[in-house]
C-alpha cells in the first residue's frame, strides 16, 4: 500500500523513480499522481500531423508508411528514415547509427502503428522527429501492455527527453494500484453540494479514464482541489490579518500632507480623491490596511502613495516604498524628492519647518551611502525610505515602520510582502500595493485574495493619445526604413524615442537579462532554448532535456519557437551599433540594460530624462514606471517576443507629456500567424483590462502567479483563472465558511495536510527566487 506522501522508489522501482526525479522533478506518489495527462488519444485514432509545430515536444500516434536506410556521406554509419503517416500528412523519423541498424529496421515495419515521441523540427523542408522514442501498438505479445491499450483512451503526459509519456503511464499505473488514500481534503458536504467525486476516484479517473466523461468528472474535482486549498490559505490569511493590530495614523490638520496638498500643481482626479479617501480612513484604523491600488499606466498612483506616506509620517511613523528595479527605485526617489521639494529637506537649508527626509536604499549603494541610509531608516530620521529588494534584507531596520507601499506588485510575491511587514516589530504596518497591470476579478481573488481592491479608472486630463502600428519588417523592409526616418523626424522636432530589444547582446549567452534586476521573462527562457538548439547537432537532440510543459507554455502560439528557428532575437548592443552607423547617424543615442553598472544606468536614465540623449536603445528595463514626458515614440523590435501586457506597459512610456504618442511594433512574424494577430490586438486597443485578459488566455496560470517563470511547476495545473471563474467563486465562499467555523482546520487533517503541502511549495518557490 502506498500513501500520497510516500517516496516513489519502493512503488515504481529505483530506475523509474530516478528518471521521474531528474526528468520531471517528481519524487512522491502524490507528485506523480498530480502530474496529469495533457490530453488523451483515442485508441487507434491517429494524430493529425499537420497540427504539429516546429520546436514542440510531441507524442504522436501514427502508422509507419515506409522505411529506408542509407549510408551517411560525411561520416561513417547510417541514417534510418521511417516515414509515418496519419493517412494524410507525413512525418519523418530519423535515426543515426554507427552500424547498419538492422535491428531497428526489423522492428519498424511498414503498416505497424505506434506512439512516437520527440521534438519536431524541419530539415530540408520536411517535418521530422530526430531520434524519437517509440512504442509500437498491438504488435505481438511482448511489446503490448494489454492493460494499457485495452482502455479506450491513452493518456498522453507532458514528457521530457529523459522520460517518455508511456514510461510515465507505467509508473502511474503502479502507483494507482498500490494507492491507499486516508481522508479527502475536500469535505464531504462540499463534494455533495457540488457533485464532486472522491479523491481516489478522481485520481484514477484522470489517469485511466473509462471514457471522456469519466476524465471530465475527475478533472472537475481536481480543479476544485486547486481552487479550494488556495482559497483556504487566503481565508486564513484574511482572518489572521484582521486579528493583527496596527498603529492608527489618522489625518492631522496642518501636517505635512496638508502642506503637500496645498502645493500640488494639479487637481486630483475624482478616482484619486476616492481611492485617497478610502486609504486615509483605513490608515486611521487600529488594524492593518491591506489594499491593492490598480490603475492604468499614468493614472497617477504615485501621488496617492505619496499622500498616504505623508499621512503616516504626520502620524509619527515611517513609510517604505518597495520598487521592483533599481531604475525605478531611483526614479521614484528623484520624482518624490521633486514632488515634496522643501517638505523632504529636514535639517537642510530651505527645508520646511516640519519637513521629513527621504532615504534611498538599493543593492548598489557604496558602503558609506548605505550606512547613512541604514542609519536614517533605523533612527527614524528618514520618514520615507525608498528601495529595491535590498529593503528586505535582515539588517534593514526602521524606528517605526507604519506603511509599506509596494509598486508594481506583479513582481513581488506574498512572502516578500510578509518579509517587509515583519520589520514593523510587534504591530503590523499598513500595506498598499500598486499595480498597473489591470487584474481580472478571478486573478484578484486568487493571487491577491487577501487584499481589498481600489481601481483608478480615468487618466489625468491632458493625457495624450497613443497610436500603435504593426511594422511587418520581413514582408515590407521599406516600412522598417520608414520607421527609422520617423524616429529621425521626431528627434528633429525635439522629441525623444525609446527603441526596445528583447536581448542585450555582446558576448553573453542569450537570456542574460536574468543577471540584471529585471524579471526573467518567458521570452528569455525561449531564447535560451534557441541557443541550445544552435549549439547542438541533430544527434544530440534526443538527449536534450526539453520539458514538454515549458515548451507548451512558450509555443501556445509557436512564437518563440518559430522565431528561434529563424534567428536569435535582436540585441540592444548590435542594434545600437547598426543605428549609429546607419539610419540614425548623427542622433544622440545611448544604451540602457540590466548589465550596466547601476551608476551607469542611473547616469543614462538621467541624461535621457534631461533631454541630452535623443534615442534610448534599451531592454525591458524601461518597462515599468519610467516617466519621461518628452518621449513620444516607442519602437519595439521583435515585438512578437514580448507578452501582451509587457507590450502595453512599454507603450505606456510614451504619450505622457503634451505630445501625442506613437508606438511601432516591429516584427518578422508572418501575416496571419498567431503572434502577428496578438500584435494587432495590442495595436487595436488601449484598454489594459482587455489586454490583460488576452494575456491571461495565452499564458500559463503559473506565470500569473509568478511561480512558473523559470519553468518551475505551478500549483495550478488544471484550473484556468479565466474559464473557471464560477468555480473559483464557489470555492472561495466554501473556504471562507469553513475557515470561519474551524480556523486551524483542527477537524480536517487531510485538508490541513494539503494546505501545509502547498505552503511548503510556495515557500520553496520563494527561497529559490530570493
Ligand atoms: P502611474 O499610475 O503610472 O504610477 P504616475 O503616478 O507616475 O502614474 O503619474 C504619471 C504622471 O501624471 C506624473 O507625472 C504625475 O505627476 C502626473 N499626475 C498624477 N496625477 C495627476 C493629476 N490629477 N493631474 C495631472 N497630472 C497628474
Ligand atoms: Mg508608477
JSON list of C-alpha atoms in Angstrom, two decimals, residues 255-413:
[
{"chain": "A", "resi": 255, "resn": "UNK", "atom": "CA", "xyz": [0.65, 68.46, 8.88]},
{"chain": "A", "resi": 256, "resn": "UNK", "atom": "CA", "xyz": [2.94, 67.58, 6.01]},
{"chain": "A", "resi": 257, "resn": "UNK", "atom": "CA", "xyz": [0.10, 66.10, 3.99]},
{"chain": "A", "resi": 258, "resn": "UNK", "atom": "CA", "xyz": [-1.96, 69.26, 4.25]},
{"chain": "A", "resi": 259, "resn": "UNK", "atom": "CA", "xyz": [1.02, 71.31, 3.16]},
{"chain": "A", "resi": 260, "resn": "UNK", "atom": "CA", "xyz": [1.71, 68.92, 0.29]},
{"chain": "A", "resi": 261, "resn": "UNK", "atom": "CA", "xyz": [-1.90, 69.14, -0.92]},
{"chain": "A", "resi": 262, "resn": "UNK", "atom": "CA", "xyz": [-1.74, 72.91, -0.82]},
{"chain": "A", "resi": 263, "resn": "UNK", "atom": "CA", "xyz": [1.36, 72.90, -3.02]},
{"chain": "A", "resi": 264, "resn": "UNK", "atom": "CA", "xyz": [0.16, 70.27, -5.51]},
{"chain": "A", "resi": 265, "resn": "UNK", "atom": "CA", "xyz": [0.35, 71.79, -9.01]},
{"chain": "A", "resi": 266, "resn": "UNK", "atom": "CA", "xyz": [-2.72, 69.93, -10.29]},
{"chain": "A", "resi": 267, "resn": "UNK", "atom": "CA", "xyz": [-6.19, 68.84, -9.23]},
{"chain": "A", "resi": 268, "resn": "UNK", "atom": "CA", "xyz": [-6.58, 65.23, -8.17]},
{"chain": "A", "resi": 269, "resn": "UNK", "atom": "CA", "xyz": [-8.88, 63.24, -10.42]},
{"chain": "A", "resi": 270, "resn": "UNK", "atom": "CA", "xyz": [-12.12, 62.01, -8.91]},
{"chain": "A", "resi": 271, "resn": "UNK", "atom": "CA", "xyz": [-10.69, 58.47, -8.82]},
{"chain": "A", "resi": 272, "resn": "UNK", "atom": "CA", "xyz": [-7.60, 59.69, -6.99]},
{"chain": "A", "resi": 273, "resn": "UNK", "atom": "CA", "xyz": [-9.76, 61.52, -4.47]},
{"chain": "A", "resi": 274, "resn": "UNK", "atom": "CA", "xyz": [-11.95, 58.47, -3.84]},
{"chain": "A", "resi": 275, "resn": "UNK", "atom": "CA", "xyz": [-9.09, 55.99, -3.50]},
{"chain": "A", "resi": 276, "resn": "UNK", "atom": "CA", "xyz": [-7.21, 58.52, -1.41]},
{"chain": "A", "resi": 277, "resn": "UNK", "atom": "CA", "xyz": [-10.14, 58.96, 0.97]},
{"chain": "A", "resi": 278, "resn": "UNK", "atom": "CA", "xyz": [-10.52, 55.19, 1.45]},
{"chain": "A", "resi": 279, "resn": "UNK", "atom": "CA", "xyz": [-6.84, 54.84, 2.15]},
{"chain": "A", "resi": 280, "resn": "UNK", "atom": "CA", "xyz": [-6.83, 57.80, 4.52]},
{"chain": "A", "resi": 281, "resn": "UNK", "atom": "CA", "xyz": [-9.67, 56.20, 6.50]},
{"chain": "A", "resi": 282, "resn": "UNK", "atom": "CA", "xyz": [-8.04, 52.79, 6.66]},
{"chain": "A", "resi": 283, "resn": "UNK", "atom": "CA", "xyz": [-4.72, 54.23, 7.80]},
{"chain": "A", "resi": 284, "resn": "UNK", "atom": "CA", "xyz": [-6.60, 55.66, 10.75]},
{"chain": "A", "resi": 285, "resn": "UNK", "atom": "CA", "xyz": [-7.82, 52.24, 11.94]},
{"chain": "A", "resi": 286, "resn": "UNK", "atom": "CA", "xyz": [-6.17, 50.11, 14.59]},
{"chain": "A", "resi": 287, "resn": "UNK", "atom": "CA", "xyz": [-5.75, 47.08, 12.36]},
{"chain": "A", "resi": 288, "resn": "UNK", "atom": "CA", "xyz": [-3.61, 46.97, 9.24]},
{"chain": "A", "resi": 289, "resn": "UNK", "atom": "CA", "xyz": [-4.83, 48.12, 5.86]},
{"chain": "A", "resi": 290, "resn": "UNK", "atom": "CA", "xyz": [-4.24, 45.63, 3.01]},
{"chain": "A", "resi": 291, "resn": "UNK", "atom": "CA", "xyz": [-5.17, 47.39, -0.15]},
{"chain": "A", "resi": 292, "resn": "UNK", "atom": "CA", "xyz": [-4.39, 46.89, -3.81]},
{"chain": "A", "resi": 293, "resn": "UNK", "atom": "CA", "xyz": [-4.48, 50.04, -5.91]},
{"chain": "A", "resi": 294, "resn": "UNK", "atom": "CA", "xyz": [-4.79, 49.27, -9.60]},
{"chain": "A", "resi": 295, "resn": "UNK", "atom": "CA", "xyz": [-4.79, 51.80, -12.34]},
{"chain": "A", "resi": 296, "resn": "UNK", "atom": "CA", "xyz": [-3.55, 52.14, -15.87]},
{"chain": "A", "resi": 297, "resn": "UNK", "atom": "CA", "xyz": [-0.09, 53.31, -16.56]},
{"chain": "A", "resi": 298, "resn": "UNK", "atom": "CA", "xyz": [-0.06, 57.07, -15.97]},
{"chain": "A", "resi": 299, "resn": "UNK", "atom": "CA", "xyz": [-3.25, 57.12, -13.94]},
{"chain": "A", "resi": 300, "resn": "UNK", "atom": "CA", "xyz": [-1.39, 58.79, -11.09]},
{"chain": "A", "resi": 301, "resn": "UNK", "atom": "CA", "xyz": [-0.87, 56.11, -8.48]},
{"chain": "A", "resi": 302, "resn": "UNK", "atom": "CA", "xyz": [2.35, 57.60, -7.19]},
{"chain": "A", "resi": 303, "resn": "UNK", "atom": "CA", "xyz": [0.68, 60.74, -5.90]},
{"chain": "A", "resi": 304, "resn": "UNK", "atom": "CA", "xyz": [-1.77, 58.61, -3.94]},
{"chain": "A", "resi": 305, "resn": "UNK", "atom": "CA", "xyz": [1.10, 56.66, -2.45]},
{"chain": "A", "resi": 306, "resn": "UNK", "atom": "CA", "xyz": [2.97, 59.83, -1.51]},
{"chain": "A", "resi": 307, "resn": "UNK", "atom": "CA", "xyz": [-0.12, 61.25, 0.18]},
{"chain": "A", "resi": 308, "resn": "UNK", "atom": "CA", "xyz": [-0.57, 58.01, 2.16]},
{"chain": "A", "resi": 309, "resn": "UNK", "atom": "CA", "xyz": [3.08, 58.06, 3.17]},
{"chain": "A", "resi": 310, "resn": "UNK", "atom": "CA", "xyz": [2.85, 61.66, 4.33]},
{"chain": "A", "resi": 311, "resn": "UNK", "atom": "CA", "xyz": [-0.21, 60.89, 6.43]},
{"chain": "A", "resi": 312, "resn": "UNK", "atom": "CA", "xyz": [1.78, 58.15, 8.18]},
{"chain": "A", "resi": 313, "resn": "UNK", "atom": "CA", "xyz": [4.76, 60.45, 8.70]},
{"chain": "A", "resi": 314, "resn": "UNK", "atom": "CA", "xyz": [2.34, 63.01, 10.16]},
{"chain": "A", "resi": 315, "resn": "UNK", "atom": "CA", "xyz": [1.21, 60.24, 12.48]},
{"chain": "A", "resi": 316, "resn": "UNK", "atom": "CA", "xyz": [4.75, 59.75, 13.76]},
{"chain": "A", "resi": 317, "resn": "UNK", "atom": "CA", "xyz": [5.60, 56.70, 11.63]},
{"chain": "A", "resi": 318, "resn": "UNK", "atom": "CA", "xyz": [7.77, 55.87, 8.66]},
{"chain": "A", "resi": 319, "resn": "UNK", "atom": "CA", "xyz": [6.86, 54.56, 5.21]},
{"chain": "A", "resi": 320, "resn": "UNK", "atom": "CA", "xyz": [8.82, 52.22, 2.97]},
{"chain": "A", "resi": 321, "resn": "UNK", "atom": "CA", "xyz": [8.36, 52.18, -0.80]},
{"chain": "A", "resi": 322, "resn": "UNK", "atom": "CA", "xyz": [9.49, 48.99, -2.48]},
{"chain": "A", "resi": 323, "resn": "UNK", "atom": "CA", "xyz": [10.20, 49.13, -6.23]},
{"chain": "A", "resi": 324, "resn": "UNK", "atom": "CA", "xyz": [10.97, 46.18, -8.49]},
{"chain": "A", "resi": 325, "resn": "UNK", "atom": "CA", "xyz": [14.10, 47.57, -10.18]},
{"chain": "A", "resi": 326, "resn": "UNK", "atom": "CA", "xyz": [16.96, 49.93, -9.44]},
{"chain": "A", "resi": 327, "resn": "UNK", "atom": "CA", "xyz": [15.97, 52.22, -12.26]},
{"chain": "A", "resi": 328, "resn": "UNK", "atom": "CA", "xyz": [12.51, 52.52, -10.84]},
{"chain": "A", "resi": 329, "resn": "UNK", "atom": "CA", "xyz": [13.64, 52.97, -7.25]},
{"chain": "A", "resi": 330, "resn": "UNK", "atom": "CA", "xyz": [15.96, 55.75, -8.35]},
{"chain": "A", "resi": 331, "resn": "UNK", "atom": "CA", "xyz": [13.27, 57.36, -10.41]},
{"chain": "A", "resi": 332, "resn": "UNK", "atom": "CA", "xyz": [10.84, 57.26, -7.51]},
{"chain": "A", "resi": 333, "resn": "UNK", "atom": "CA", "xyz": [13.48, 58.79, -5.32]},
{"chain": "A", "resi": 334, "resn": "UNK", "atom": "CA", "xyz": [14.04, 61.64, -7.75]},
{"chain": "A", "resi": 335, "resn": "UNK", "atom": "CA", "xyz": [10.40, 62.29, -8.57]},
{"chain": "A", "resi": 336, "resn": "UNK", "atom": "CA", "xyz": [9.19, 62.09, -4.98]},
{"chain": "A", "resi": 337, "resn": "UNK", "atom": "CA", "xyz": [12.04, 64.39, -3.91]},
{"chain": "A", "resi": 338, "resn": "UNK", "atom": "CA", "xyz": [10.87, 66.82, -6.57]},
{"chain": "A", "resi": 339, "resn": "UNK", "atom": "CA", "xyz": [7.21, 66.48, -5.61]},
{"chain": "A", "resi": 340, "resn": "UNK", "atom": "CA", "xyz": [7.99, 67.12, -1.95]},
{"chain": "A", "resi": 341, "resn": "UNK", "atom": "CA", "xyz": [10.55, 69.85, -2.50]},
{"chain": "A", "resi": 342, "resn": "UNK", "atom": "CA", "xyz": [11.32, 71.58, 0.82]},
{"chain": "A", "resi": 343, "resn": "UNK", "atom": "CA", "xyz": [8.97, 69.15, 2.60]},
{"chain": "A", "resi": 344, "resn": "UNK", "atom": "CA", "xyz": [11.66, 66.48, 2.25]},
{"chain": "A", "resi": 345, "resn": "UNK", "atom": "CA", "xyz": [14.60, 68.64, 3.25]},
{"chain": "A", "resi": 346, "resn": "UNK", "atom": "CA", "xyz": [14.60, 68.35, 7.02]},
{"chain": "A", "resi": 347, "resn": "UNK", "atom": "CA", "xyz": [17.74, 69.85, 8.50]},
{"chain": "A", "resi": 348, "resn": "UNK", "atom": "CA", "xyz": [18.76, 71.40, 5.20]},
{"chain": "A", "resi": 349, "resn": "UNK", "atom": "CA", "xyz": [18.90, 74.99, 4.18]},
{"chain": "A", "resi": 350, "resn": "UNK", "atom": "CA", "xyz": [15.49, 75.88, 2.79]},
{"chain": "A", "resi": 351, "resn": "UNK", "atom": "CA", "xyz": [13.83, 72.85, 4.32]},
{"chain": "A", "resi": 352, "resn": "UNK", "atom": "CA", "xyz": [10.29, 73.36, 5.58]},
{"chain": "A", "resi": 353, "resn": "UNK", "atom": "CA", "xyz": [9.74, 73.57, 9.28]},
{"chain": "A", "resi": 354, "resn": "UNK", "atom": "CA", "xyz": [8.08, 70.20, 9.74]},
{"chain": "A", "resi": 355, "resn": "UNK", "atom": "CA", "xyz": [9.98, 68.59, 6.87]},
{"chain": "A", "resi": 356, "resn": "UNK", "atom": "CA", "xyz": [10.99, 64.93, 6.78]},
{"chain": "A", "resi": 357, "resn": "UNK", "atom": "CA", "xyz": [13.77, 63.18, 4.86]},
{"chain": "A", "resi": 358, "resn": "UNK", "atom": "CA", "xyz": [13.92, 60.62, 2.08]},
{"chain": "A", "resi": 359, "resn": "UNK", "atom": "CA", "xyz": [16.38, 57.76, 2.01]},
{"chain": "A", "resi": 360, "resn": "UNK", "atom": "CA", "xyz": [17.25, 55.57, -0.94]},
{"chain": "A", "resi": 361, "resn": "UNK", "atom": "CA", "xyz": [18.42, 52.03, -0.30]},
{"chain": "A", "resi": 362, "resn": "UNK", "atom": "CA", "xyz": [19.39, 49.80, -3.22]},
{"chain": "A", "resi": 363, "resn": "UNK", "atom": "CA", "xyz": [21.79, 46.91, -3.65]},
{"chain": "A", "resi": 364, "resn": "UNK", "atom": "CA", "xyz": [24.31, 49.01, -5.48]},
{"chain": "A", "resi": 365, "resn": "UNK", "atom": "CA", "xyz": [24.93, 51.75, -2.93]},
{"chain": "A", "resi": 366, "resn": "UNK", "atom": "CA", "xyz": [28.52, 52.33, -1.85]},
{"chain": "A", "resi": 367, "resn": "UNK", "atom": "CA", "xyz": [29.36, 51.38, 1.72]},
{"chain": "A", "resi": 368, "resn": "UNK", "atom": "CA", "xyz": [29.17, 54.92, 3.10]},
{"chain": "A", "resi": 369, "resn": "UNK", "atom": "CA", "xyz": [25.89, 55.81, 1.41]},
{"chain": "A", "resi": 370, "resn": "UNK", "atom": "CA", "xyz": [24.47, 52.50, 2.51]},
{"chain": "A", "resi": 371, "resn": "UNK", "atom": "CA", "xyz": [25.49, 53.08, 6.10]},
{"chain": "A", "resi": 372, "resn": "UNK", "atom": "CA", "xyz": [23.92, 56.52, 6.02]},
{"chain": "A", "resi": 373, "resn": "UNK", "atom": "CA", "xyz": [20.65, 55.17, 4.56]},
{"chain": "A", "resi": 374, "resn": "UNK", "atom": "CA", "xyz": [20.51, 52.35, 7.09]},
{"chain": "A", "resi": 375, "resn": "UNK", "atom": "CA", "xyz": [21.09, 54.85, 9.85]},
{"chain": "A", "resi": 376, "resn": "UNK", "atom": "CA", "xyz": [18.38, 57.20, 8.59]},
{"chain": "A", "resi": 377, "resn": "UNK", "atom": "CA", "xyz": [15.92, 54.30, 8.47]},
{"chain": "A", "resi": 378, "resn": "UNK", "atom": "CA", "xyz": [16.83, 52.89, 11.86]},
{"chain": "A", "resi": 379, "resn": "UNK", "atom": "CA", "xyz": [16.92, 56.22, 13.67]},
{"chain": "A", "resi": 380, "resn": "UNK", "atom": "CA", "xyz": [13.69, 57.43, 12.12]},
{"chain": "A", "resi": 381, "resn": "UNK", "atom": "CA", "xyz": [15.36, 60.46, 10.55]},
{"chain": "A", "resi": 382, "resn": "UNK", "atom": "CA", "xyz": [14.02, 59.35, 7.18]},
{"chain": "A", "resi": 383, "resn": "UNK", "atom": "CA", "xyz": [10.25, 59.43, 7.12]},
{"chain": "A", "resi": 384, "resn": "UNK", "atom": "CA", "xyz": [10.21, 57.79, 3.71]},
{"chain": "A", "resi": 385, "resn": "UNK", "atom": "CA", "xyz": [12.61, 55.04, 2.67]},
{"chain": "A", "resi": 386, "resn": "UNK", "atom": "CA", "xyz": [12.63, 54.05, -0.99]},
{"chain": "A", "resi": 387, "resn": "UNK", "atom": "CA", "xyz": [14.37, 50.95, -2.25]},
{"chain": "A", "resi": 388, "resn": "UNK", "atom": "CA", "xyz": [14.56, 47.68, -4.10]},
{"chain": "A", "resi": 389, "resn": "UNK", "atom": "CA", "xyz": [14.77, 44.15, -2.72]},
{"chain": "A", "resi": 390, "resn": "UNK", "atom": "CA", "xyz": [17.62, 45.46, -0.61]},
{"chain": "A", "resi": 391, "resn": "UNK", "atom": "CA", "xyz": [14.93, 46.77, 1.75]},
{"chain": "A", "resi": 392, "resn": "UNK", "atom": "CA", "xyz": [14.00, 43.19, 2.57]},
{"chain": "A", "resi": 393, "resn": "UNK", "atom": "CA", "xyz": [17.41, 42.31, 3.94]},
{"chain": "A", "resi": 394, "resn": "UNK", "atom": "CA", "xyz": [17.66, 41.44, 7.57]},
{"chain": "A", "resi": 395, "resn": "UNK", "atom": "CA", "xyz": [19.92, 44.26, 8.67]},
{"chain": "A", "resi": 396, "resn": "UNK", "atom": "CA", "xyz": [17.48, 46.91, 7.45]},
{"chain": "A", "resi": 397, "resn": "UNK", "atom": "CA", "xyz": [15.63, 48.29, 10.45]},
{"chain": "A", "resi": 398, "resn": "UNK", "atom": "CA", "xyz": [13.11, 51.01, 10.99]},
{"chain": "A", "resi": 399, "resn": "UNK", "atom": "CA", "xyz": [12.38, 53.12, 14.03]},
{"chain": "A", "resi": 400, "resn": "UNK", "atom": "CA", "xyz": [8.61, 52.86, 13.50]},
{"chain": "A", "resi": 401, "resn": "UNK", "atom": "CA", "xyz": [7.51, 51.38, 10.19]},
{"chain": "A", "resi": 402, "resn": "UNK", "atom": "CA", "xyz": [3.87, 52.36, 9.70]},
{"chain": "A", "resi": 403, "resn": "UNK", "atom": "CA", "xyz": [3.25, 51.80, 5.99]},
{"chain": "A", "resi": 404, "resn": "UNK", "atom": "CA", "xyz": [4.67, 49.58, 3.30]},
{"chain": "A", "resi": 405, "resn": "UNK", "atom": "CA", "xyz": [3.98, 50.61, -0.30]},
{"chain": "A", "resi": 406, "resn": "UNK", "atom": "CA", "xyz": [4.78, 48.05, -2.97]},
{"chain": "A", "resi": 407, "resn": "UNK", "atom": "CA", "xyz": [4.96, 49.34, -6.51]},
{"chain": "A", "resi": 408, "resn": "UNK", "atom": "CA", "xyz": [4.18, 47.07, -9.44]},
{"chain": "A", "resi": 409, "resn": "UNK", "atom": "CA", "xyz": [3.05, 44.18, -7.34]},
{"chain": "A", "resi": 410, "resn": "UNK", "atom": "CA", "xyz": [3.21, 41.54, -10.00]},
{"chain": "A", "resi": 411, "resn": "UNK", "atom": "CA", "xyz": [6.91, 41.22, -9.44]},
{"chain": "A", "resi": 412, "resn": "UNK", "atom": "CA", "xyz": [6.71, 40.57, -5.74]},
{"chain": "A", "resi": 413, "resn": "UNK", "atom": "CA", "xyz": [5.26, 37.56, -4.02]}
]
